JSON list of C-alpha atoms and ligand atoms in Angstrom, two decimals:
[
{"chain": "A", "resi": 1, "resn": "UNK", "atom": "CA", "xyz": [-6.50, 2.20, -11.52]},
{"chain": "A", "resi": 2, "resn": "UNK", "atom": "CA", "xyz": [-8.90, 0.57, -14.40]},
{"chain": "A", "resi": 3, "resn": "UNK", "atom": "CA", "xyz": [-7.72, -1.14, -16.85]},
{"chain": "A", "resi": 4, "resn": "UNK", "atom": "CA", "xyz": [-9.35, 1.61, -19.06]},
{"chain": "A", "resi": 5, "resn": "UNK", "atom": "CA", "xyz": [-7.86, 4.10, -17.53]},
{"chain": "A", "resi": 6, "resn": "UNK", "atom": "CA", "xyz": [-4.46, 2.75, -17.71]},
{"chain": "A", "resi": 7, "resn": "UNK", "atom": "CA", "xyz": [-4.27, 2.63, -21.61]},
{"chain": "A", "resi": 8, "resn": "UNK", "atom": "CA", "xyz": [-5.60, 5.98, -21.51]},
{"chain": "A", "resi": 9, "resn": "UNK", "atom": "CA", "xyz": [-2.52, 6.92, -19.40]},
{"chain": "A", "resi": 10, "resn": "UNK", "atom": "CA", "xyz": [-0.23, 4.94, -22.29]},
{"chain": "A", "resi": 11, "resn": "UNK", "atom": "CA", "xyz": [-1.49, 6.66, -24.80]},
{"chain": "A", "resi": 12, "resn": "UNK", "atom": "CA", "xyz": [-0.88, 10.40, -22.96]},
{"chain": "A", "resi": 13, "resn": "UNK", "atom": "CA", "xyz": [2.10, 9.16, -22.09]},
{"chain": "A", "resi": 14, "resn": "UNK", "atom": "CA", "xyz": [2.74, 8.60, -26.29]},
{"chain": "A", "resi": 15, "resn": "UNK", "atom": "CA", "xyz": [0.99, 11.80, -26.95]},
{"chain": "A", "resi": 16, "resn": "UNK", "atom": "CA", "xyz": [3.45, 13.82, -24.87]},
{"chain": "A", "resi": 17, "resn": "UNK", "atom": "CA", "xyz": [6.45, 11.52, -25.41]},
{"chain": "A", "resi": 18, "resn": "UNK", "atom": "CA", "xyz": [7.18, 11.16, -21.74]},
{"chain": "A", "resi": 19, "resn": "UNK", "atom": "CA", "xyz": [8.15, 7.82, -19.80]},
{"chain": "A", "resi": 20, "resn": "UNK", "atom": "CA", "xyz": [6.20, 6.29, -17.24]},
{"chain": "A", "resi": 21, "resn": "UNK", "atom": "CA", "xyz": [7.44, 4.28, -14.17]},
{"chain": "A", "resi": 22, "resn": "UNK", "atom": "CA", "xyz": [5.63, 2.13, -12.89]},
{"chain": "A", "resi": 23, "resn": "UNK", "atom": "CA", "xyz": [5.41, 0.58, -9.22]},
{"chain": "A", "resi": 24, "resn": "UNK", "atom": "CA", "xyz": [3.41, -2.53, -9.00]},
{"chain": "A", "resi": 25, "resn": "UNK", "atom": "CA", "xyz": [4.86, -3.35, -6.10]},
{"chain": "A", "resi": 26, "resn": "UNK", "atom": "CA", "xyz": [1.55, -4.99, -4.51]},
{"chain": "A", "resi": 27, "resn": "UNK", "atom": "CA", "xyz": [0.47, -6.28, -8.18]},
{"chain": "A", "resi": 28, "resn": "UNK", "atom": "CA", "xyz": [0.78, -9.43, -7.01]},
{"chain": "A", "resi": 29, "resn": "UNK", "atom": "CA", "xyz": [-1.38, -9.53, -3.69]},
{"chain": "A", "resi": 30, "resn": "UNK", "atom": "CA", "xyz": [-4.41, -8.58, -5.70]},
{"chain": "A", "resi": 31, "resn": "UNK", "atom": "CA", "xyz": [-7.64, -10.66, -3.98]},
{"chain": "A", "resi": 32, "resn": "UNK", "atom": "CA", "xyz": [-8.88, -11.49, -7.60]},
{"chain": "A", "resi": 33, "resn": "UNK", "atom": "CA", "xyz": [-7.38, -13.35, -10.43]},
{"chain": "A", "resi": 34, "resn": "UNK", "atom": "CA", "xyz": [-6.11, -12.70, -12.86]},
{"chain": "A", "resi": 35, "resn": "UNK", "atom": "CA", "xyz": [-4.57, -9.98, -11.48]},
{"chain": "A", "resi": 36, "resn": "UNK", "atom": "CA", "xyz": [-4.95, -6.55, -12.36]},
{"chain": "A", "resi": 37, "resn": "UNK", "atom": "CA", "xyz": [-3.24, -5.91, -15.93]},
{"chain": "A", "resi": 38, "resn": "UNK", "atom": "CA", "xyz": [-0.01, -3.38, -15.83]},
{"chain": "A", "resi": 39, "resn": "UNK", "atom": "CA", "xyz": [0.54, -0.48, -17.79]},
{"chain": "A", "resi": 40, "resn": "UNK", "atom": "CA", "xyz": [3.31, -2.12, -19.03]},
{"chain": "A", "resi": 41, "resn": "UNK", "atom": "CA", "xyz": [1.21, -4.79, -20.81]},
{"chain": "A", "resi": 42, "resn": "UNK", "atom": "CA", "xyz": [0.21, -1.94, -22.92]},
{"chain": "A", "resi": 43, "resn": "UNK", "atom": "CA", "xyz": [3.15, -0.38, -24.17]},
{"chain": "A", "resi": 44, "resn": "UNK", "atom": "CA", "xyz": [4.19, -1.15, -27.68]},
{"chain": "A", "resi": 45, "resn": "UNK", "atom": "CA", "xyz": [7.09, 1.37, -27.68]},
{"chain": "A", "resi": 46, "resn": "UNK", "atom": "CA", "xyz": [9.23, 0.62, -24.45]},
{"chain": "A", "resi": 47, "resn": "UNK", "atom": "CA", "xyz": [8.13, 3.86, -22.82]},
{"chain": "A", "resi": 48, "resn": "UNK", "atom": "CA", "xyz": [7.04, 2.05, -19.18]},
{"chain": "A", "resi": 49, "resn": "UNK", "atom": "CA", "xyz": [9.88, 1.26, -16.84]},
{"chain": "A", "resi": 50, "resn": "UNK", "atom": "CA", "xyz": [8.25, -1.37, -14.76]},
{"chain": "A", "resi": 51, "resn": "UNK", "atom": "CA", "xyz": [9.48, -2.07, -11.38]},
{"chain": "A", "resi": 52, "resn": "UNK", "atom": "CA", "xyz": [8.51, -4.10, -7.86]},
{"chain": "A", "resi": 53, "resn": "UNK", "atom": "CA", "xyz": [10.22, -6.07, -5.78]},
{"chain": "A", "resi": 54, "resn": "UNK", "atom": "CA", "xyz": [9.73, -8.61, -3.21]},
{"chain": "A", "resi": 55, "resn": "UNK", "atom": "CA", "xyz": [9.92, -6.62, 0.27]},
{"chain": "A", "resi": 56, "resn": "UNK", "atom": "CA", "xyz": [6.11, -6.96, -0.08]},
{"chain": "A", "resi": 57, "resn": "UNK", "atom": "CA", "xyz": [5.65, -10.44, -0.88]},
{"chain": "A", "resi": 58, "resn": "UNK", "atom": "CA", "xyz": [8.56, -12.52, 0.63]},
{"chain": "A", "resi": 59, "resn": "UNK", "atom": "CA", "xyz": [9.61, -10.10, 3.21]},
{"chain": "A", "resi": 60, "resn": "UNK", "atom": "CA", "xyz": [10.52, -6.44, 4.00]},
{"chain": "A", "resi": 61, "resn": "UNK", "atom": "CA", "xyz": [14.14, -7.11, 5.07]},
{"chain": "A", "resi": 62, "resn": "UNK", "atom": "CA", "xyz": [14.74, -8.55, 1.85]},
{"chain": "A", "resi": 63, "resn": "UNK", "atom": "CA", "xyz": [14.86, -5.41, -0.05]},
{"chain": "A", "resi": 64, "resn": "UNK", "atom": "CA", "xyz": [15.33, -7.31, -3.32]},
{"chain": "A", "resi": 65, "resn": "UNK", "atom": "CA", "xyz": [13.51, -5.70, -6.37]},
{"chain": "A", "resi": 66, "resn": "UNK", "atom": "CA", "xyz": [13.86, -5.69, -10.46]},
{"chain": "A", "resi": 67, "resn": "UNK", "atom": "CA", "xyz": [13.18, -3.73, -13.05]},
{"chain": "A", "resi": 68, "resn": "UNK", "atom": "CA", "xyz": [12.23, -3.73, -16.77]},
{"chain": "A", "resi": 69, "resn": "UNK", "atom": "CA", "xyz": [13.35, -1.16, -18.17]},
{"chain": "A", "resi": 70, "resn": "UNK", "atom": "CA", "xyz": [12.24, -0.72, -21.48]},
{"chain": "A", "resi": 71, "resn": "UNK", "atom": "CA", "xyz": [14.38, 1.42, -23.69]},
{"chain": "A", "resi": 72, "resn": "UNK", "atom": "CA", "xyz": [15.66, 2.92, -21.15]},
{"chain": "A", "resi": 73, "resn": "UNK", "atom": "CA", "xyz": [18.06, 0.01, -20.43]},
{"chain": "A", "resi": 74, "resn": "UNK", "atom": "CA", "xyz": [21.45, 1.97, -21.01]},
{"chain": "A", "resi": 75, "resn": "UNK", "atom": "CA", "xyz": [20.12, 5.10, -18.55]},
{"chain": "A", "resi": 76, "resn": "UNK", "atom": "CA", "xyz": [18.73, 2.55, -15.87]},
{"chain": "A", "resi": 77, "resn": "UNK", "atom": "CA", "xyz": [21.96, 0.83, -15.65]},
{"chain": "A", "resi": 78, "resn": "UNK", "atom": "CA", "xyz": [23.64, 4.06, -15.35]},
{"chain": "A", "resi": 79, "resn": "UNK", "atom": "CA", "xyz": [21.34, 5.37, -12.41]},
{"chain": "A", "resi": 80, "resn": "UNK", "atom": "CA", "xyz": [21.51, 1.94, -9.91]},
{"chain": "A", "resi": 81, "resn": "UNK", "atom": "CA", "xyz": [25.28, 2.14, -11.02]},
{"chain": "A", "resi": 82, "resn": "UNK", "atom": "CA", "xyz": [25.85, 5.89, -9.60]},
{"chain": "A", "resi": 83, "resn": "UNK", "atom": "CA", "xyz": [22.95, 5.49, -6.97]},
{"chain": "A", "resi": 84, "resn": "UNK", "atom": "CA", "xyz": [23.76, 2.21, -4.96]},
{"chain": "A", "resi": 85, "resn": "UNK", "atom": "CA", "xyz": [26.29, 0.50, -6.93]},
{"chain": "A", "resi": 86, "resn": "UNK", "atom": "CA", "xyz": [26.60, -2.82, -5.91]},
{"chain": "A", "resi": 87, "resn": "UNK", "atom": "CA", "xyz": [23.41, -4.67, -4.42]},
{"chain": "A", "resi": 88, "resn": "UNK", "atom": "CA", "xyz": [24.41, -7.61, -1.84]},
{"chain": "A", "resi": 89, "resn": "UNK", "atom": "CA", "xyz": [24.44, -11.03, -4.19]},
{"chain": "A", "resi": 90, "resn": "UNK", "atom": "CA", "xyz": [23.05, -13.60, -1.75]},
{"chain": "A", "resi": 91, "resn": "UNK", "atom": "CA", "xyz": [19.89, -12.42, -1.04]},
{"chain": "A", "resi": 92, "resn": "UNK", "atom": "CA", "xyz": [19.31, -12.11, -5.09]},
{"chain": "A", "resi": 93, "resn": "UNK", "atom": "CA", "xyz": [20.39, -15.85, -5.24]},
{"chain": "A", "resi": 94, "resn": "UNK", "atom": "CA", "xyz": [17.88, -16.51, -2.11]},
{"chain": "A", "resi": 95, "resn": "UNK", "atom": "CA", "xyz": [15.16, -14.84, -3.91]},
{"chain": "A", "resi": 96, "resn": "UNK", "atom": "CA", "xyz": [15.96, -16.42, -7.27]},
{"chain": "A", "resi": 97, "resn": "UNK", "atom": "CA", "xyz": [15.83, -19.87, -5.97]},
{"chain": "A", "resi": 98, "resn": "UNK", "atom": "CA", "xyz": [12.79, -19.48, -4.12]},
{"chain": "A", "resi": 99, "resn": "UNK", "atom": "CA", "xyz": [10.90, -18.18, -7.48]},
{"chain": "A", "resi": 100, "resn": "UNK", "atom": "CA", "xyz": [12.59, -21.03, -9.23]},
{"chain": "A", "resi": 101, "resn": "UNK", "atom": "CA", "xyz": [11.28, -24.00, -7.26]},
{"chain": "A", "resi": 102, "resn": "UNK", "atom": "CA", "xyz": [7.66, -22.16, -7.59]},
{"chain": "A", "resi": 103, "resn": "UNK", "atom": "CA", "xyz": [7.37, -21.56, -3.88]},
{"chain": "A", "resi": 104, "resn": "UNK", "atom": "CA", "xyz": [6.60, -17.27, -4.39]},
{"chain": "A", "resi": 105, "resn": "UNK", "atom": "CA", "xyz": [3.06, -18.66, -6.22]},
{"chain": "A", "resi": 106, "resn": "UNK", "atom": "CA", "xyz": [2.08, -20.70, -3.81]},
{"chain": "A", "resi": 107, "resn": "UNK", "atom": "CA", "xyz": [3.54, -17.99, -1.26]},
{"chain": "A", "resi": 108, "resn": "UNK", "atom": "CA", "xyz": [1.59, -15.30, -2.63]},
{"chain": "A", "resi": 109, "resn": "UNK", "atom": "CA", "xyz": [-1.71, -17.53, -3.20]},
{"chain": "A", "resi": 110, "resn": "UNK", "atom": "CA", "xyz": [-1.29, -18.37, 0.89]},
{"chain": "A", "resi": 111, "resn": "UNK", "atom": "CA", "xyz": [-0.79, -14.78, 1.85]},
{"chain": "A", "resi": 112, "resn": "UNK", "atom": "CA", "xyz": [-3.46, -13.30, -0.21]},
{"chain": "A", "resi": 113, "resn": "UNK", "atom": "CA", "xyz": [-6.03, -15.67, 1.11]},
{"chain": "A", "resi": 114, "resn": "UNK", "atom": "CA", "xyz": [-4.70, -14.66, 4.39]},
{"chain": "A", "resi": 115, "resn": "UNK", "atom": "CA", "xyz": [-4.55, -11.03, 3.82]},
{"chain": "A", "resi": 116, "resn": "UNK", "atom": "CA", "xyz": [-8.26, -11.04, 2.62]},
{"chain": "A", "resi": 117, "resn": "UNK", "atom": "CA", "xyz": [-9.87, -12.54, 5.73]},
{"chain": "A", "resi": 118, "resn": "UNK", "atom": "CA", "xyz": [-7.74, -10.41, 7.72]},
{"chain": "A", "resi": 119, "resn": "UNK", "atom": "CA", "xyz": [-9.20, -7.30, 5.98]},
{"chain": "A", "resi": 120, "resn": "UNK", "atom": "CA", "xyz": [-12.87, -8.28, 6.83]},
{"chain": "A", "resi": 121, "resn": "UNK", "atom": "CA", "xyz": [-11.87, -8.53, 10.17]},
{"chain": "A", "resi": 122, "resn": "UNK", "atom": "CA", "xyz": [-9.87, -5.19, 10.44]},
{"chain": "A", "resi": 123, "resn": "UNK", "atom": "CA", "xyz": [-12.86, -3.61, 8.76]},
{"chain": "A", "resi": 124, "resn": "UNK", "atom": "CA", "xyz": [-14.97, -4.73, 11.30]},
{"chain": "A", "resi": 125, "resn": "UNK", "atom": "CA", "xyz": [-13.34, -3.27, 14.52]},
{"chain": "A", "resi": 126, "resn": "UNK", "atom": "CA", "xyz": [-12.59, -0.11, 12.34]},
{"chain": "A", "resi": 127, "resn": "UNK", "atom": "CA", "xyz": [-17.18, 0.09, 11.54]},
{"chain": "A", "resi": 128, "resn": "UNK", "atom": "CA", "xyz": [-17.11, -1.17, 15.43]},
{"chain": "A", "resi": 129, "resn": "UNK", "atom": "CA", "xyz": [-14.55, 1.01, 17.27]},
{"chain": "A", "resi": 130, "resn": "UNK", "atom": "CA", "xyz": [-13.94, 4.10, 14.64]},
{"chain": "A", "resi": 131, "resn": "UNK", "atom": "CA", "xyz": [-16.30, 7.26, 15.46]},
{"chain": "A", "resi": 132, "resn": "UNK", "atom": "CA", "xyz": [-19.83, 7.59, 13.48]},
{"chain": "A", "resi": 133, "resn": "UNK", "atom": "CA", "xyz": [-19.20, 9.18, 9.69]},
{"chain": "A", "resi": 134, "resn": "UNK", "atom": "CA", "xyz": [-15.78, 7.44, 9.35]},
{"chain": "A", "resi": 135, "resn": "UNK", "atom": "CA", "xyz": [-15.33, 6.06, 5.76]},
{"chain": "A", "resi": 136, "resn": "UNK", "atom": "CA", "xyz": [-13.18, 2.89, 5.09]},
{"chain": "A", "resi": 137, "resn": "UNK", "atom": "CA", "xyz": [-11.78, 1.77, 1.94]},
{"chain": "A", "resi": 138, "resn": "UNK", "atom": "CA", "xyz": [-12.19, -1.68, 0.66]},
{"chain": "A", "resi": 139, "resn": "UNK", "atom": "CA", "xyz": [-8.95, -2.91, -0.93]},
{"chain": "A", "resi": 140, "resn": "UNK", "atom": "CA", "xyz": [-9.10, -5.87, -3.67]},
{"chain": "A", "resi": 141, "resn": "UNK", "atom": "CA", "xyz": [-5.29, -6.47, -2.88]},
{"chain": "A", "resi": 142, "resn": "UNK", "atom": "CA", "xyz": [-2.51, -5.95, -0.69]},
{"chain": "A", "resi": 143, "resn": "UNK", "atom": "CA", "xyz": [-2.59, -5.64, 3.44]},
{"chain": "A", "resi": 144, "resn": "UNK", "atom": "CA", "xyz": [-3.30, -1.82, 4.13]},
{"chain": "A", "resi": 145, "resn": "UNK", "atom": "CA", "xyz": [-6.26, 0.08, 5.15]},
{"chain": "A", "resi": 146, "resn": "UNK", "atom": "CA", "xyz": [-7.21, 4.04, 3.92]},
{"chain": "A", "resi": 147, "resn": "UNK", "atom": "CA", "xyz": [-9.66, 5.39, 6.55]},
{"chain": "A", "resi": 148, "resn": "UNK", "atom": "CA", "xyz": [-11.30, 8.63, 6.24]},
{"chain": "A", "resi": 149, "resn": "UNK", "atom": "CA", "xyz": [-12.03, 10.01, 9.97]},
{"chain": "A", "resi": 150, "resn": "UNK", "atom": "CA", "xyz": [-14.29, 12.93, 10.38]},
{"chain": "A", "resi": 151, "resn": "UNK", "atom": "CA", "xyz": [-12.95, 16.12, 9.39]},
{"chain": "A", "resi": 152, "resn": "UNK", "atom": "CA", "xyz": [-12.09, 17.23, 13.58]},
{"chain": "A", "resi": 153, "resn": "UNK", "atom": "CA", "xyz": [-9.67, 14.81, 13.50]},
{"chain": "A", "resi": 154, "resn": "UNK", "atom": "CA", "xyz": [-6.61, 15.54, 12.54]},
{"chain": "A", "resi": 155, "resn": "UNK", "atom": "CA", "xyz": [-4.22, 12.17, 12.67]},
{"chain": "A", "resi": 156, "resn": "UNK", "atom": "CA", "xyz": [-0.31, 14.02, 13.09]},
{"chain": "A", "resi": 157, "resn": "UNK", "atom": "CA", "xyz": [-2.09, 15.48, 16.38]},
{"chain": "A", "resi": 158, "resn": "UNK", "atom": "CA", "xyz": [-4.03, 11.81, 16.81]},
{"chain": "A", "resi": 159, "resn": "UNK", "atom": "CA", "xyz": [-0.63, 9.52, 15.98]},
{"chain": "A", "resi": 160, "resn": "UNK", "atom": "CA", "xyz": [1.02, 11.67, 19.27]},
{"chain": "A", "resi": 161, "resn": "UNK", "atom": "CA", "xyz": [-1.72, 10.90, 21.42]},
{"chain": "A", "resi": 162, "resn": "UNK", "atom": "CA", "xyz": [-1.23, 7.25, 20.64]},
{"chain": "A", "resi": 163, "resn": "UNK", "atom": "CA", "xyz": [2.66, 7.64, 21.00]},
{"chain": "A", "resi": 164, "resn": "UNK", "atom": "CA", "xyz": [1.82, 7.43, 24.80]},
{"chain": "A", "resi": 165, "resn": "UNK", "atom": "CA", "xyz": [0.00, 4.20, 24.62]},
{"chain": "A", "resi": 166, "resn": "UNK", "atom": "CA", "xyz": [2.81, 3.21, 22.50]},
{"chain": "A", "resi": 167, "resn": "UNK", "atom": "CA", "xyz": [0.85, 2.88, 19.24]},
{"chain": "A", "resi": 168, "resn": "UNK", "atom": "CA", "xyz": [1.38, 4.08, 15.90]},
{"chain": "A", "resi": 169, "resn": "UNK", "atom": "CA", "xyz": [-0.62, 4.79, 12.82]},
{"chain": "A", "resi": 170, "resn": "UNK", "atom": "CA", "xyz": [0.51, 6.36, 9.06]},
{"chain": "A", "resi": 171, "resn": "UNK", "atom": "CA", "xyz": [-1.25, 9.70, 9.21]},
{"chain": "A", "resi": 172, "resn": "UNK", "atom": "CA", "xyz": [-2.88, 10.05, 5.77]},
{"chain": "A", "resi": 173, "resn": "UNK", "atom": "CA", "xyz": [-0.52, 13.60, 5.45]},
{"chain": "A", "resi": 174, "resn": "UNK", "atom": "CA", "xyz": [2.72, 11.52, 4.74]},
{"chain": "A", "resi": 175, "resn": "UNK", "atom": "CA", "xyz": [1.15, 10.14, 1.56]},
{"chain": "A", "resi": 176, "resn": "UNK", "atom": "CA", "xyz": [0.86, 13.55, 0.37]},
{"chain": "A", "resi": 177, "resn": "UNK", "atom": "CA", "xyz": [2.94, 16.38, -0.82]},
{"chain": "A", "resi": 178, "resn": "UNK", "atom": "CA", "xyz": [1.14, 18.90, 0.16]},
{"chain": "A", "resi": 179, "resn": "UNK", "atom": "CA", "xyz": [-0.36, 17.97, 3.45]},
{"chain": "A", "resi": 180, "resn": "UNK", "atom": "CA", "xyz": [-3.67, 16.68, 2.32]},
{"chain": "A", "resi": 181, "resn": "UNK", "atom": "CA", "xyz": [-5.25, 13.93, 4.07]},
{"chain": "A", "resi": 182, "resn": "UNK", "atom": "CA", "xyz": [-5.25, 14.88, 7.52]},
{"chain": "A", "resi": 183, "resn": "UNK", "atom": "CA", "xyz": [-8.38, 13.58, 8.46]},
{"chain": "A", "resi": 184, "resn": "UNK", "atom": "CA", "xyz": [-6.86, 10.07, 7.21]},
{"chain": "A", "resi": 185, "resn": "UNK", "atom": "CA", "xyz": [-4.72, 7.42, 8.21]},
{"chain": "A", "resi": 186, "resn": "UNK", "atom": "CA", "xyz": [-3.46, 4.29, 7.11]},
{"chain": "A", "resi": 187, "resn": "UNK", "atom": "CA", "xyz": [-4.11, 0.98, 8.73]},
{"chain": "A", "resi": 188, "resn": "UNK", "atom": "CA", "xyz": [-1.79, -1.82, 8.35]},
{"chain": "A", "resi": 189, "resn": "UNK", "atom": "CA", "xyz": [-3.57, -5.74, 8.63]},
{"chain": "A", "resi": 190, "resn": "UNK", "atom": "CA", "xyz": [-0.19, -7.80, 7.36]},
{"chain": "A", "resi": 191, "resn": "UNK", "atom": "CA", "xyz": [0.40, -9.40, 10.78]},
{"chain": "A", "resi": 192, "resn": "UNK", "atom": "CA", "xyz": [-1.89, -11.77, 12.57]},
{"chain": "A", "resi": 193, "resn": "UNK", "atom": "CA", "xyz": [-4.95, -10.31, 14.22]},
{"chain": "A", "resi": 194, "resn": "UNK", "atom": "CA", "xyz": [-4.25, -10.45, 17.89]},
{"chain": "A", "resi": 195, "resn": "UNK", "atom": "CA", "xyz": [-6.84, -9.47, 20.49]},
{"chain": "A", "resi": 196, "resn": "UNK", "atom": "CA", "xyz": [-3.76, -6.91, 21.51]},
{"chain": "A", "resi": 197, "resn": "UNK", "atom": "CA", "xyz": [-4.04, -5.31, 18.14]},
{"chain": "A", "resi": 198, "resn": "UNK", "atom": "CA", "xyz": [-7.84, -5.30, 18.35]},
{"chain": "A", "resi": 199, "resn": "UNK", "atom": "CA", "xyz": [-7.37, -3.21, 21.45]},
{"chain": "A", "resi": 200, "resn": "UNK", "atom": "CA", "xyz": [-4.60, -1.12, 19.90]},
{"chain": "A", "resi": 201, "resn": "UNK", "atom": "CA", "xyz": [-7.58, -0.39, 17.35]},
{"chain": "A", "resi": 202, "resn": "UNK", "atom": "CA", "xyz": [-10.27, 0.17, 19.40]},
{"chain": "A", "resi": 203, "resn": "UNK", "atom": "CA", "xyz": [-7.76, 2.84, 21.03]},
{"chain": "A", "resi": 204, "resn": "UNK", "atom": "CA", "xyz": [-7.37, 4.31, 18.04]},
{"chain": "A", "resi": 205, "resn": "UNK", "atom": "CA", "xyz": [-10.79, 4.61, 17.57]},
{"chain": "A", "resi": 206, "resn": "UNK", "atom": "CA", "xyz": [-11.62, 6.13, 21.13]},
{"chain": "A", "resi": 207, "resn": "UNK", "atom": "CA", "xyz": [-8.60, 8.45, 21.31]},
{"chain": "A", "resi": 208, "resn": "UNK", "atom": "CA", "xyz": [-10.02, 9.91, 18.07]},
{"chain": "A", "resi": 209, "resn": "UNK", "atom": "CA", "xyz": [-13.58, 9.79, 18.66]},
{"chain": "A", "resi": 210, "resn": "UNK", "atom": "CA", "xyz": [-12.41, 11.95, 21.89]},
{"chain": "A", "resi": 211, "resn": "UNK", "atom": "CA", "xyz": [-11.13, 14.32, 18.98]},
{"chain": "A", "resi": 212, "resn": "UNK", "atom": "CA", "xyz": [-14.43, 14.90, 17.53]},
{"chain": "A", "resi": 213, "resn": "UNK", "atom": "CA", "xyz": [-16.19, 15.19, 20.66]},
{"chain": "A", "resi": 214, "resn": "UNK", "atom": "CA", "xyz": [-13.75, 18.11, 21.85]},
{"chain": "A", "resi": 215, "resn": "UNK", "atom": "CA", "xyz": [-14.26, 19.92, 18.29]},
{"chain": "A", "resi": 216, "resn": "UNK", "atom": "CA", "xyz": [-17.97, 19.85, 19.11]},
{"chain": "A", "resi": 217, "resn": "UNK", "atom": "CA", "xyz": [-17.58, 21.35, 22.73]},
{"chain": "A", "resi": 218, "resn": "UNK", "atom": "CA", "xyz": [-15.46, 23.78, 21.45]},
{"chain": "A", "resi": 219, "resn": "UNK", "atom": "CA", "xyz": [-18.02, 24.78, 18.65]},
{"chain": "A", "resi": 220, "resn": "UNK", "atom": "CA", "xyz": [-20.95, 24.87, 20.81]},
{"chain": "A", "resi": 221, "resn": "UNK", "atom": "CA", "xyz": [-18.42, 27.24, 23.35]},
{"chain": "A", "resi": 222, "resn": "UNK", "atom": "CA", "xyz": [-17.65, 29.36, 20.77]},
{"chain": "A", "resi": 223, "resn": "UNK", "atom": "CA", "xyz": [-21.23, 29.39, 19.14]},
{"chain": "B", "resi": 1, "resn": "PLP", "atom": "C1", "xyz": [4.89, 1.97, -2.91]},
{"chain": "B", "resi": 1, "resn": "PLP", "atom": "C2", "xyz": [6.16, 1.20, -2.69]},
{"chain": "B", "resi": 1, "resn": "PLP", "atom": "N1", "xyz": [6.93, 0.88, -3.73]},
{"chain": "B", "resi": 1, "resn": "PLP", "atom": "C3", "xyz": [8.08, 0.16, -3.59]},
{"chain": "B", "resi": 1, "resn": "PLP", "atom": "C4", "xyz": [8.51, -0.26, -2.34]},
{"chain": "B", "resi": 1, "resn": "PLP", "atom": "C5", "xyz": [9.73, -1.12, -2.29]},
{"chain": "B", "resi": 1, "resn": "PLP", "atom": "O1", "xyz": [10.72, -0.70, -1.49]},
{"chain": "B", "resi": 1, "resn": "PLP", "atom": "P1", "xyz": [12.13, -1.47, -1.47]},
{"chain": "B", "resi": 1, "resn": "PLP", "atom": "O2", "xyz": [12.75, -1.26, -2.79]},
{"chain": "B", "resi": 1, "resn": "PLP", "atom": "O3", "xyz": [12.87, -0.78, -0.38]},
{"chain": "B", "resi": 1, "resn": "PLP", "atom": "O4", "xyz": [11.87, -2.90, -1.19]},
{"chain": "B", "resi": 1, "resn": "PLP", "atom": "C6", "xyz": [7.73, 0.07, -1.22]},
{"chain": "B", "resi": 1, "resn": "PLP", "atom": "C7", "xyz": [8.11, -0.40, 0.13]},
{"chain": "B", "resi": 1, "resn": "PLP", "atom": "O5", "xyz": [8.75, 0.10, 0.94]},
{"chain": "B", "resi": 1, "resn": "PLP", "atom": "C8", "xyz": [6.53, 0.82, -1.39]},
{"chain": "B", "resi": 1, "resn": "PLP", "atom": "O6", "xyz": [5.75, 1.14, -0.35]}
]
């Protein structure tokens, strides 16, 4: 979201009187620096609840994350108290050391370097492999890819064609309450490029481009 357009959302937010939480989980993996500004960096009031974590950064099985909670303080100590009580201690200490001694910036600066070149390449087999009138996004940040296939291709039916070649893609629908997005899915670029994931991809890309080209026959049969 802008900058812009996140003071705009303060300032409704102070308008209405509502809170705003806000996830900035991948804040940190942004390509440019400085990174993008929070909404939190706008409030004057202690309305924004900030929160992330560091199953993004330093790795999912950490499941360690924080909050700033504003002036909601008393209520957000009541909710992790009746939702998950306790958190395991160690991996808190783990993580707090590890920020400490300065190693998360330098992590973060190595994985976002990473991350980047790995998205031109994962953009590449997606223009190579993907069929003619996909869209791709270009993300400034973060390891995951929004693809926009033509509108024959629905990606629930798509990810269960893959199932049998034992691949699996997020089918845009689960990002969405009400089942939009079916003609998108999700591509994750975190892990190395392998030639086996450039084949899982170009699988992908067939498997659906045999989509489109069945929605065609079946037009032309029923024209
Ligand atoms: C959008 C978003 N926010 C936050 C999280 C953090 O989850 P957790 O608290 O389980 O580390 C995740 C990752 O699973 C996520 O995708």
């Amino acid at each position: 979201m802008p900058e812009a357009r996140k003071r705009t959302l303060f300032q409704l937010a102070q308008r209405f009187d509502v809170a705003i939480i806000e996830d900035d989980i991948y804040g940190d993996l942004s390509f440019s620096l400085p990174r993008p500004r929070t909404v939190k960096s706008f409030d004057d009031d202690g309305r924004v609840m900030l929160c992330s974590g560091f199953s993004k950064t330093v790795g999912p099985g950490l499941r360690v994350g924080w909050l700033a909670p504003g002036r909601y303080r008393d209520q957000a100590l009541h909710m992790k108290y009746v939702s998950t009580g306790a958190s395991a201690t160690l991996p808190q200490l783990a993580v707090a050391e590890f920020v400490a001694k300065g190693h998360y910036e330098r992590h973060v600066r190595y994985a976002t370097r990473q991350y980047q070149r790995q998205r031109d390449i994962m953009i590449s087999w997606v223009q190579r492999y993907f069929p003619e009138g996909s869209g791709i996004s270009y993300p400034q940040g973060s390891f995951l890819l929004w693809v926009e296939l033509p509108a024959a291709v629905d990606c629930v039916k798509l990810n269960q064609r893959l199932a049998q070649h034992a691949i699996h893609v997020a089918p845009g629908s689960l990002f969405s309450a009400s089942g939009k997005f079916r003609q998108c899915l999700r591509l994750n670029y975190a892990f190395t490029l392998t030639p086996t994931i450039e084949a899982a991809v170009r699988t992908v890309g067939e498997l659906a481009t045999e989509m489109v080209e069945e929605a065609q026959a079946h037009q032309v049969g029923v024209g």
